[in-house]
Amino acid sequence: MRNSIEVNGLVVSIDNSGCIGTKEHDIVQVPNEVTAYFTARTAILEQLCAGAIPVQLLMANFSGDEVWSEYEQGFKRAFSEMGLEMPPLMGSSETNFQSLQSAVSLTMLGKKQFERNTDRCEFYVIGEPLVGNDVIENPHKIAHLNEVYEGLINGFIQAIWPTGSKGVGAEITRFTGECYTADVNLTDSAGPSCAVMAAVKKEHEETFLHSITAPVRKLIKAKE
């Protein structure tokens, strides 16, 4: 697991978005549905990294009760992209005070559905590190949730590892267990897991490469 834990047989993952939305003082101005989509996307990728599929969503909404439905639509969009129904959603909204900036947190509970295995695999980076407005302006450079999910379900991706604010380089050894490098910026923030690492059996590489439309780079073992 990367940033998830297992509690009583359930995998728990979480992601937050702050200062991103439609309020006047938000740093990144986007519809609340878009904020929610990328928040859900990150938490889903953490579930998939652990071999789990979400079964329950819990939202902490600090942006006001009136935007609840907009956030919910963004969550639904992420699951719809994978061809799944959104799990039940419950949570709480801050209604006593009005915040100057948008903020939302989404926790997911998931059940293990498949085993992750990186033995005798080749490693790839899907997508590129992006953050802030670059995420909105470069959708073609983002690892697509549906392609990652389909790869895992169909078995030509053996395991995945999302990357975030610390960059791809900080995650490579955690995922592979060895020292690798790649022809991609290793230190820039990957924002809402715009870049995702994947483990692929050699016999599945051709299928994998033909199924991914985002940029793909192979990890190369670093010279000692």
PDB file of C-alpha atoms in Angstrom:
ATOM      1  CA  MET A   1       0.000   0.000   0.000  1.00  0.00           C
ATOM      2  CA  ARG A   2       1.072   3.582  -0.586  1.00  0.00           C
ATOM      3  CA  ASN A   3      -1.107   6.110   1.287  1.00  0.00           C
ATOM      4  CA  SER A   4      -3.872   3.765   2.408  1.00  0.00           C
ATOM      5  CA  ILE A   5      -4.312   1.486   5.409  1.00  0.00           C
ATOM      6  CA  GLU A   6      -6.256  -1.696   6.096  1.00  0.00           C
ATOM      7  CA  VAL A   7      -8.695  -1.689   9.022  1.00  0.00           C
ATOM      8  CA  ASN A   8     -10.786  -4.756   9.857  1.00  0.00           C
ATOM      9  CA  GLY A   9     -10.517  -6.026   6.288  1.00  0.00           C
ATOM     10  CA  LEU A  10     -11.357  -2.678   4.672  1.00  0.00           C
ATOM     11  CA  VAL A  11      -8.882  -0.502   2.775  1.00  0.00           C
ATOM     12  CA  VAL A  12      -9.100   3.180   3.774  1.00  0.00           C
ATOM     13  CA  SER A  13      -7.839   5.957   1.488  1.00  0.00           C
ATOM     14  CA  ILE A  14      -8.302   9.723   1.590  1.00  0.00           C
ATOM     15  CA  ASP A  15      -7.633  12.817  -0.490  1.00  0.00           C
ATOM     16  CA  ASN A  16      -8.219  16.538   0.024  1.00  0.00           C
ATOM     17  CA  SER A  17      -8.522  19.632  -2.143  1.00  0.00           C
ATOM     18  CA  GLY A  18      -8.051  23.134  -0.803  1.00  0.00           C
ATOM     19  CA  CYS A  19      -8.171  26.569  -2.468  1.00  0.00           C
ATOM     20  CA  ILE A  20      -9.487  24.958  -5.666  1.00  0.00           C
ATOM     21  CA  GLY A  21     -13.015  25.789  -6.797  1.00  0.00           C
ATOM     22  CA  THR A  22     -15.366  28.685  -7.473  1.00  0.00           C
ATOM     23  CA  LYS A  23     -14.856  30.963  -4.464  1.00  0.00           C
ATOM     24  CA  GLU A  24     -13.352  34.388  -5.084  1.00  0.00           C
ATOM     25  CA  HIS A  25     -10.149  33.654  -3.158  1.00  0.00           C
ATOM     26  CA  ASP A  26      -9.503  30.191  -4.609  1.00  0.00           C
ATOM     27  CA  ILE A  27      -6.045  29.963  -6.184  1.00  0.00           C
ATOM     28  CA  VAL A  28      -7.211  27.618  -8.962  1.00  0.00           C
ATOM     29  CA  GLN A  29     -10.586  28.605 -10.439  1.00  0.00           C
ATOM     30  CA  VAL A  30     -12.500  25.561 -11.690  1.00  0.00           C
ATOM     31  CA  PRO A  31     -16.047  24.212 -11.301  1.00  0.00           C
ATOM     32  CA  ASN A  32     -16.619  22.339  -8.047  1.00  0.00           C
ATOM     33  CA  GLU A  33     -17.433  19.209 -10.041  1.00  0.00           C
ATOM     34  CA  VAL A  34     -13.915  19.267 -11.484  1.00  0.00           C
ATOM     35  CA  THR A  35     -12.399  19.660  -8.006  1.00  0.00           C
ATOM     36  CA  ALA A  36     -14.400  16.678  -6.784  1.00  0.00           C
ATOM     37  CA  TYR A  37     -13.488  14.548  -9.802  1.00  0.00           C
ATOM     38  CA  PHE A  38      -9.761  14.896  -9.198  1.00  0.00           C
ATOM     39  CA  THR A  39     -10.186  14.400  -5.443  1.00  0.00           C
ATOM     40  CA  ALA A  40     -12.074  11.153  -6.055  1.00  0.00           C
ATOM     41  CA  ARG A  41      -9.623  10.102  -8.745  1.00  0.00           C
ATOM     42  CA  THR A  42      -6.671  10.276  -6.368  1.00  0.00           C
ATOM     43  CA  ALA A  43      -8.426   8.338  -3.600  1.00  0.00           C
ATOM     44  CA  ILE A  44      -9.563   5.700  -6.131  1.00  0.00           C
ATOM     45  CA  LEU A  45      -6.001   5.239  -7.408  1.00  0.00           C
ATOM     46  CA  GLU A  46      -4.840   4.657  -3.829  1.00  0.00           C
ATOM     47  CA  GLN A  47      -7.530   1.971  -3.542  1.00  0.00           C
ATOM     48  CA  LEU A  48      -6.435   0.332  -6.786  1.00  0.00           C
ATOM     49  CA  CYS A  49      -2.827   0.490  -5.621  1.00  0.00           C
ATOM     50  CA  ALA A  50      -3.883  -1.638  -2.640  1.00  0.00           C
ATOM     51  CA  GLY A  51      -5.866  -4.038  -4.856  1.00  0.00           C
ATOM     52  CA  ALA A  52      -9.214  -2.739  -3.618  1.00  0.00           C
ATOM     53  CA  ILE A  53     -12.445  -1.355  -5.090  1.00  0.00           C
ATOM     54  CA  PRO A  54     -14.301   1.392  -3.114  1.00  0.00           C
ATOM     55  CA  VAL A  55     -17.601   0.434  -1.459  1.00  0.00           C
ATOM     56  CA  GLN A  56     -18.357   3.534   0.680  1.00  0.00           C
ATOM     57  CA  LEU A  57     -17.580   7.262   0.417  1.00  0.00           C
ATOM     58  CA  LEU A  58     -17.338   9.783   3.279  1.00  0.00           C
ATOM     59  CA  MET A  59     -17.145  13.507   2.486  1.00  0.00           C
ATOM     60  CA  ALA A  60     -16.099  16.416   4.695  1.00  0.00           C
ATOM     61  CA  ASN A  61     -17.341  19.510   2.852  1.00  0.00           C
ATOM     62  CA  PHE A  62     -16.019  22.882   4.042  1.00  0.00           C
ATOM     63  CA  SER A  63     -17.317  24.855   1.050  1.00  0.00           C
ATOM     64  CA  GLY A  64     -20.982  25.164   2.069  1.00  0.00           C
ATOM     65  CA  ASP A  65     -24.019  22.916   1.875  1.00  0.00           C
ATOM     66  CA  GLU A  66     -25.079  24.429  -1.459  1.00  0.00           C
ATOM     67  CA  VAL A  67     -22.147  22.796  -3.314  1.00  0.00           C
ATOM     68  CA  TRP A  68     -22.719  19.261  -1.974  1.00  0.00           C
ATOM     69  CA  SER A  69     -24.490  18.138  -5.146  1.00  0.00           C
ATOM     70  CA  GLU A  70     -21.724  19.577  -7.336  1.00  0.00           C
ATOM     71  CA  TYR A  71     -19.102  17.620  -5.437  1.00  0.00           C
ATOM     72  CA  GLU A  72     -21.275  14.503  -5.662  1.00  0.00           C
ATOM     73  CA  GLN A  73     -21.481  14.857  -9.441  1.00  0.00           C
ATOM     74  CA  GLY A  74     -17.699  15.036  -9.638  1.00  0.00           C
ATOM     75  CA  PHE A  75     -17.349  11.856  -7.598  1.00  0.00           C
ATOM     76  CA  LYS A  76     -19.872  10.126  -9.859  1.00  0.00           C
ATOM     77  CA  ARG A  77     -17.908  11.191 -12.925  1.00  0.00           C
ATOM     78  CA  ALA A  78     -14.796   9.396 -11.658  1.00  0.00           C
ATOM     79  CA  PHE A  79     -16.651   6.119 -11.110  1.00  0.00           C
ATOM     80  CA  SER A  80     -18.570   6.462 -14.381  1.00  0.00           C
ATOM     81  CA  GLU A  81     -15.240   6.765 -16.196  1.00  0.00           C
ATOM     82  CA  MET A  82     -14.433   3.250 -14.965  1.00  0.00           C
ATOM     83  CA  GLY A  83     -17.893   1.941 -15.822  1.00  0.00           C
ATOM     84  CA  LEU A  84     -18.834   1.607 -12.133  1.00  0.00           C
ATOM     85  CA  GLU A  85     -21.734   2.838 -10.038  1.00  0.00           C
ATOM     86  CA  MET A  86     -20.668   5.300  -7.369  1.00  0.00           C
ATOM     87  CA  PRO A  87     -20.761   3.723  -3.882  1.00  0.00           C
ATOM     88  CA  PRO A  88     -23.042   5.237  -1.229  1.00  0.00           C
ATOM     89  CA  LEU A  89     -21.988   8.705  -0.065  1.00  0.00           C
ATOM     90  CA  MET A  90     -22.453  10.222   3.381  1.00  0.00           C
ATOM     91  CA  GLY A  91     -20.707  12.972   5.285  1.00  0.00           C
ATOM     92  CA  SER A  92     -20.973  16.451   6.708  1.00  0.00           C
ATOM     93  CA  SER A  93     -20.948  20.081   5.540  1.00  0.00           C
ATOM     94  CA  GLU A  94     -19.753  23.130   7.450  1.00  0.00           C
ATOM     95  CA  THR A  95     -22.872  25.318   7.642  1.00  0.00           C
ATOM     96  CA  ASN A  96     -22.144  27.493  10.692  1.00  0.00           C
ATOM     97  CA  PHE A  97     -19.534  29.610   8.949  1.00  0.00           C
ATOM     98  CA  GLN A  98     -18.760  30.618   5.369  1.00  0.00           C
ATOM     99  CA  SER A  99     -15.208  29.859   4.244  1.00  0.00           C
ATOM    100  CA  LEU A 100     -13.289  32.289   2.041  1.00  0.00           C
ATOM    101  CA  GLN A 101     -11.781  29.427   0.024  1.00  0.00           C
ATOM    102  CA  SER A 102     -13.063  26.040  -1.103  1.00  0.00           C
ATOM    103  CA  ALA A 103     -12.068  22.865   0.715  1.00  0.00           C
ATOM    104  CA  VAL A 104     -13.257  19.256   0.536  1.00  0.00           C
ATOM    105  CA  SER A 105     -11.979  15.944   1.868  1.00  0.00           C
ATOM    106  CA  LEU A 106     -13.040  12.513   0.606  1.00  0.00           C
ATOM    107  CA  THR A 107     -12.435   9.250   2.456  1.00  0.00           C
ATOM    108  CA  MET A 108     -13.038   5.893   0.734  1.00  0.00           C
ATOM    109  CA  LEU A 109     -13.559   2.444   2.202  1.00  0.00           C
ATOM    110  CA  GLY A 110     -12.759  -0.400  -0.165  1.00  0.00           C
ATOM    111  CA  LYS A 111     -12.672  -4.188  -0.338  1.00  0.00           C
ATOM    112  CA  LYS A 112      -9.757  -6.192  -1.706  1.00  0.00           C
ATOM    113  CA  GLN A 113     -10.568  -7.526  -5.190  1.00  0.00           C
ATOM    114  CA  PHE A 114      -7.222  -8.504  -6.697  1.00  0.00           C
ATOM    115  CA  GLU A 115      -3.628  -9.168  -5.713  1.00  0.00           C
ATOM    116  CA  ARG A 116      -0.803  -6.860  -6.713  1.00  0.00           C
ATOM    117  CA  ASN A 117       2.431  -8.487  -7.902  1.00  0.00           C
ATOM    118  CA  THR A 118       5.574  -6.764  -9.180  1.00  0.00           C
ATOM    119  CA  ASP A 119       7.759  -9.878  -9.535  1.00  0.00           C
ATOM    120  CA  ARG A 120       9.517 -10.198 -12.909  1.00  0.00           C
ATOM    121  CA  CYS A 121       7.810  -7.043 -14.179  1.00  0.00           C
ATOM    122  CA  GLU A 122       8.849  -4.127 -16.341  1.00  0.00           C
ATOM    123  CA  PHE A 123       7.993  -0.712 -14.902  1.00  0.00           C
ATOM    124  CA  TYR A 124       6.439   2.291 -16.631  1.00  0.00           C
ATOM    125  CA  VAL A 125       5.280   5.823 -15.862  1.00  0.00           C
ATOM    126  CA  ILE A 126       1.866   6.665 -17.323  1.00  0.00           C
ATOM    127  CA  GLY A 127       1.188  10.405 -17.692  1.00  0.00           C
ATOM    128  CA  GLU A 128       3.302  13.376 -16.662  1.00  0.00           C
ATOM    129  CA  PRO A 129       3.747  15.411 -13.451  1.00  0.00           C
ATOM    130  CA  LEU A 130       1.211  18.265 -13.461  1.00  0.00           C
ATOM    131  CA  VAL A 131      -0.221  20.523 -10.782  1.00  0.00           C
ATOM    132  CA  GLY A 132      -2.602  23.482 -10.520  1.00  0.00           C
ATOM    133  CA  ASN A 133      -3.854  24.997 -13.764  1.00  0.00           C
ATOM    134  CA  ASP A 134      -1.554  22.729 -15.795  1.00  0.00           C
ATOM    135  CA  VAL A 135      -3.835  19.825 -14.843  1.00  0.00           C
ATOM    136  CA  ILE A 136      -6.825  21.549 -16.436  1.00  0.00           C
ATOM    137  CA  GLU A 137      -4.915  22.710 -19.504  1.00  0.00           C
ATOM    138  CA  ASN A 138      -3.255  19.356 -20.347  1.00  0.00           C
ATOM    139  CA  PRO A 139      -5.804  16.536 -19.959  1.00  0.00           C
ATOM    140  CA  HIS A 140      -4.017  14.498 -22.661  1.00  0.00           C
ATOM    141  CA  LYS A 141      -0.928  14.282 -20.415  1.00  0.00           C
ATOM    142  CA  ILE A 142      -2.791  12.730 -17.460  1.00  0.00           C
ATOM    143  CA  ALA A 143      -2.925   8.985 -16.725  1.00  0.00           C
ATOM    144  CA  HIS A 144      -6.529   8.053 -17.553  1.00  0.00           C
ATOM    145  CA  LEU A 145      -8.440   6.399 -14.739  1.00  0.00           C
ATOM    146  CA  ASN A 146     -10.375   4.062 -17.033  1.00  0.00           C
ATOM    147  CA  GLU A 147      -7.238   2.792 -18.791  1.00  0.00           C
ATOM    148  CA  VAL A 148      -5.460   2.072 -15.516  1.00  0.00           C
ATOM    149  CA  TYR A 149      -8.516   0.290 -14.104  1.00  0.00           C
ATOM    150  CA  GLU A 150      -9.082  -1.795 -17.234  1.00  0.00           C
ATOM    151  CA  GLY A 151      -5.413  -2.779 -17.266  1.00  0.00           C
ATOM    152  CA  LEU A 152      -5.644  -4.056 -13.702  1.00  0.00           C
ATOM    153  CA  ILE A 153      -8.933  -5.871 -14.210  1.00  0.00           C
ATOM    154  CA  ASN A 154      -7.755  -7.503 -17.451  1.00  0.00           C
ATOM    155  CA  GLY A 155      -4.408  -8.490 -15.943  1.00  0.00           C
ATOM    156  CA  PHE A 156      -1.965  -6.783 -18.270  1.00  0.00           C
ATOM    157  CA  ILE A 157      -1.138  -4.330 -15.483  1.00  0.00           C
ATOM    158  CA  GLN A 158      -0.012  -6.245 -12.401  1.00  0.00           C
ATOM    159  CA  ALA A 159       0.159  -3.331  -9.980  1.00  0.00           C
ATOM    160  CA  ILE A 160       0.079   0.471  -9.912  1.00  0.00           C
ATOM    161  CA  TRP A 161       1.615   3.183  -7.753  1.00  0.00           C
ATOM    162  CA  PRO A 162       0.208   6.742  -7.835  1.00  0.00           C
ATOM    163  CA  THR A 163       2.550   9.716  -7.477  1.00  0.00           C
ATOM    164  CA  GLY A 164       1.812  13.061  -5.873  1.00  0.00           C
ATOM    165  CA  SER A 165       3.345  16.264  -4.580  1.00  0.00           C
ATOM    166  CA  LYS A 166       6.783  14.747  -3.893  1.00  0.00           C
ATOM    167  CA  GLY A 167       7.204  13.750  -7.533  1.00  0.00           C
ATOM    168  CA  VAL A 168       7.852  10.526  -9.418  1.00  0.00           C
ATOM    169  CA  GLY A 169      11.434  10.179  -8.229  1.00  0.00           C
ATOM    170  CA  ALA A 170      10.455  10.006  -4.557  1.00  0.00           C
ATOM    171  CA  GLU A 171       8.142   7.054  -5.273  1.00  0.00           C
ATOM    172  CA  ILE A 172      10.192   4.856  -7.623  1.00  0.00           C
ATOM    173  CA  THR A 173      12.085   2.845  -5.010  1.00  0.00           C
ATOM    174  CA  ARG A 174       8.968   2.464  -2.848  1.00  0.00           C
ATOM    175  CA  PHE A 175       7.214   0.860  -5.811  1.00  0.00           C
ATOM    176  CA  THR A 176       9.976  -1.166  -7.471  1.00  0.00           C
ATOM    177  CA  GLY A 177      12.225  -1.921  -4.500  1.00  0.00           C
ATOM    178  CA  GLU A 178      15.230  -0.874  -6.596  1.00  0.00           C
ATOM    179  CA  CYS A 179      16.805   2.212  -8.142  1.00  0.00           C
ATOM    180  CA  TYR A 180      15.286   3.263 -11.466  1.00  0.00           C
ATOM    181  CA  THR A 181      15.092   6.458 -13.448  1.00  0.00           C
ATOM    182  CA  ALA A 182      12.838   7.666 -16.263  1.00  0.00           C
ATOM    183  CA  ASP A 183      12.704  10.239 -19.049  1.00  0.00           C
ATOM    184  CA  VAL A 184      10.264  12.401 -17.122  1.00  0.00           C
ATOM    185  CA  ASN A 185      10.693  15.170 -14.558  1.00  0.00           C
ATOM    186  CA  LEU A 186      11.360  13.271 -11.328  1.00  0.00           C
ATOM    187  CA  THR A 187      11.001  16.161  -8.861  1.00  0.00           C
ATOM    188  CA  ASP A 188       7.988  18.179 -10.044  1.00  0.00           C
ATOM    189  CA  SER A 189       4.701  17.656  -8.205  1.00  0.00           C
ATOM    190  CA  ALA A 190       2.367  15.214  -9.925  1.00  0.00           C
ATOM    191  CA  GLY A 191      -0.619  16.956  -8.344  1.00  0.00           C
ATOM    192  CA  PRO A 192      -3.721  14.721  -8.237  1.00  0.00           C
ATOM    193  CA  SER A 193      -1.760  11.615  -9.311  1.00  0.00           C
ATOM    194  CA  CYS A 194      -1.442  12.813 -12.898  1.00  0.00           C
ATOM    195  CA  ALA A 195       1.477  10.384 -13.253  1.00  0.00           C
ATOM    196  CA  VAL A 196       0.978   6.753 -12.230  1.00  0.00           C
ATOM    197  CA  MET A 197       3.600   4.010 -12.244  1.00  0.00           C
ATOM    198  CA  ALA A 198       2.637   0.561 -13.500  1.00  0.00           C
ATOM    199  CA  ALA A 199       4.171  -2.913 -13.272  1.00  0.00           C
ATOM    200  CA  VAL A 200       3.740  -4.948 -16.469  1.00  0.00           C
ATOM    201  CA  LYS A 201       4.769  -8.512 -17.284  1.00  0.00           C
ATOM    202  CA  LYS A 202       7.072  -8.653 -20.292  1.00  0.00           C
ATOM    203  CA  GLU A 203       4.600 -10.796 -22.234  1.00  0.00           C
ATOM    204  CA  HIS A 204       1.930  -8.125 -21.722  1.00  0.00           C
ATOM    205  CA  GLU A 205       3.994  -5.085 -22.714  1.00  0.00           C
ATOM    206  CA  GLU A 206       2.632  -4.814 -26.256  1.00  0.00           C
ATOM    207  CA  THR A 207      -0.979  -5.008 -25.057  1.00  0.00           C
ATOM    208  CA  PHE A 208      -0.238  -2.455 -22.355  1.00  0.00           C
ATOM    209  CA  LEU A 209       1.408   0.031 -24.707  1.00  0.00           C
ATOM    210  CA  HIS A 210      -1.452  -0.213 -27.213  1.00  0.00           C
ATOM    211  CA  SER A 211      -4.079   0.338 -24.504  1.00  0.00           C
ATOM    212  CA  ILE A 212      -2.650   3.550 -22.998  1.00  0.00           C
ATOM    213  CA  THR A 213      -3.296   6.874 -24.734  1.00  0.00           C
ATOM    214  CA  ALA A 214      -1.489   9.105 -22.205  1.00  0.00           C
ATOM    215  CA  PRO A 215       2.301   9.557 -22.533  1.00  0.00           C
ATOM    216  CA  VAL A 216       4.208   6.434 -21.404  1.00  0.00           C
ATOM    217  CA  ARG A 217       7.865   6.177 -20.352  1.00  0.00           C
ATOM    218  CA  LYS A 218       9.683   3.022 -19.350  1.00  0.00           C
ATOM    219  CA  LEU A 219      11.623   3.047 -16.095  1.00  0.00           C
ATOM    220  CA  ILE A 220      15.298   2.285 -16.666  1.00  0.00           C
ATOM    221  CA  LYS A 221      17.375   0.640 -13.957  1.00  0.00           C
ATOM    222  CA  ALA A 222      19.880   3.172 -12.650  1.00  0.00           C
ATOM    223  CA  LYS A 223      23.563   2.451 -13.146  1.00  0.00           C
ATOM    224  CA  GLU A 224      25.419   1.560  -9.968  1.00  0.00           C
TER     225      GLU A 224
END
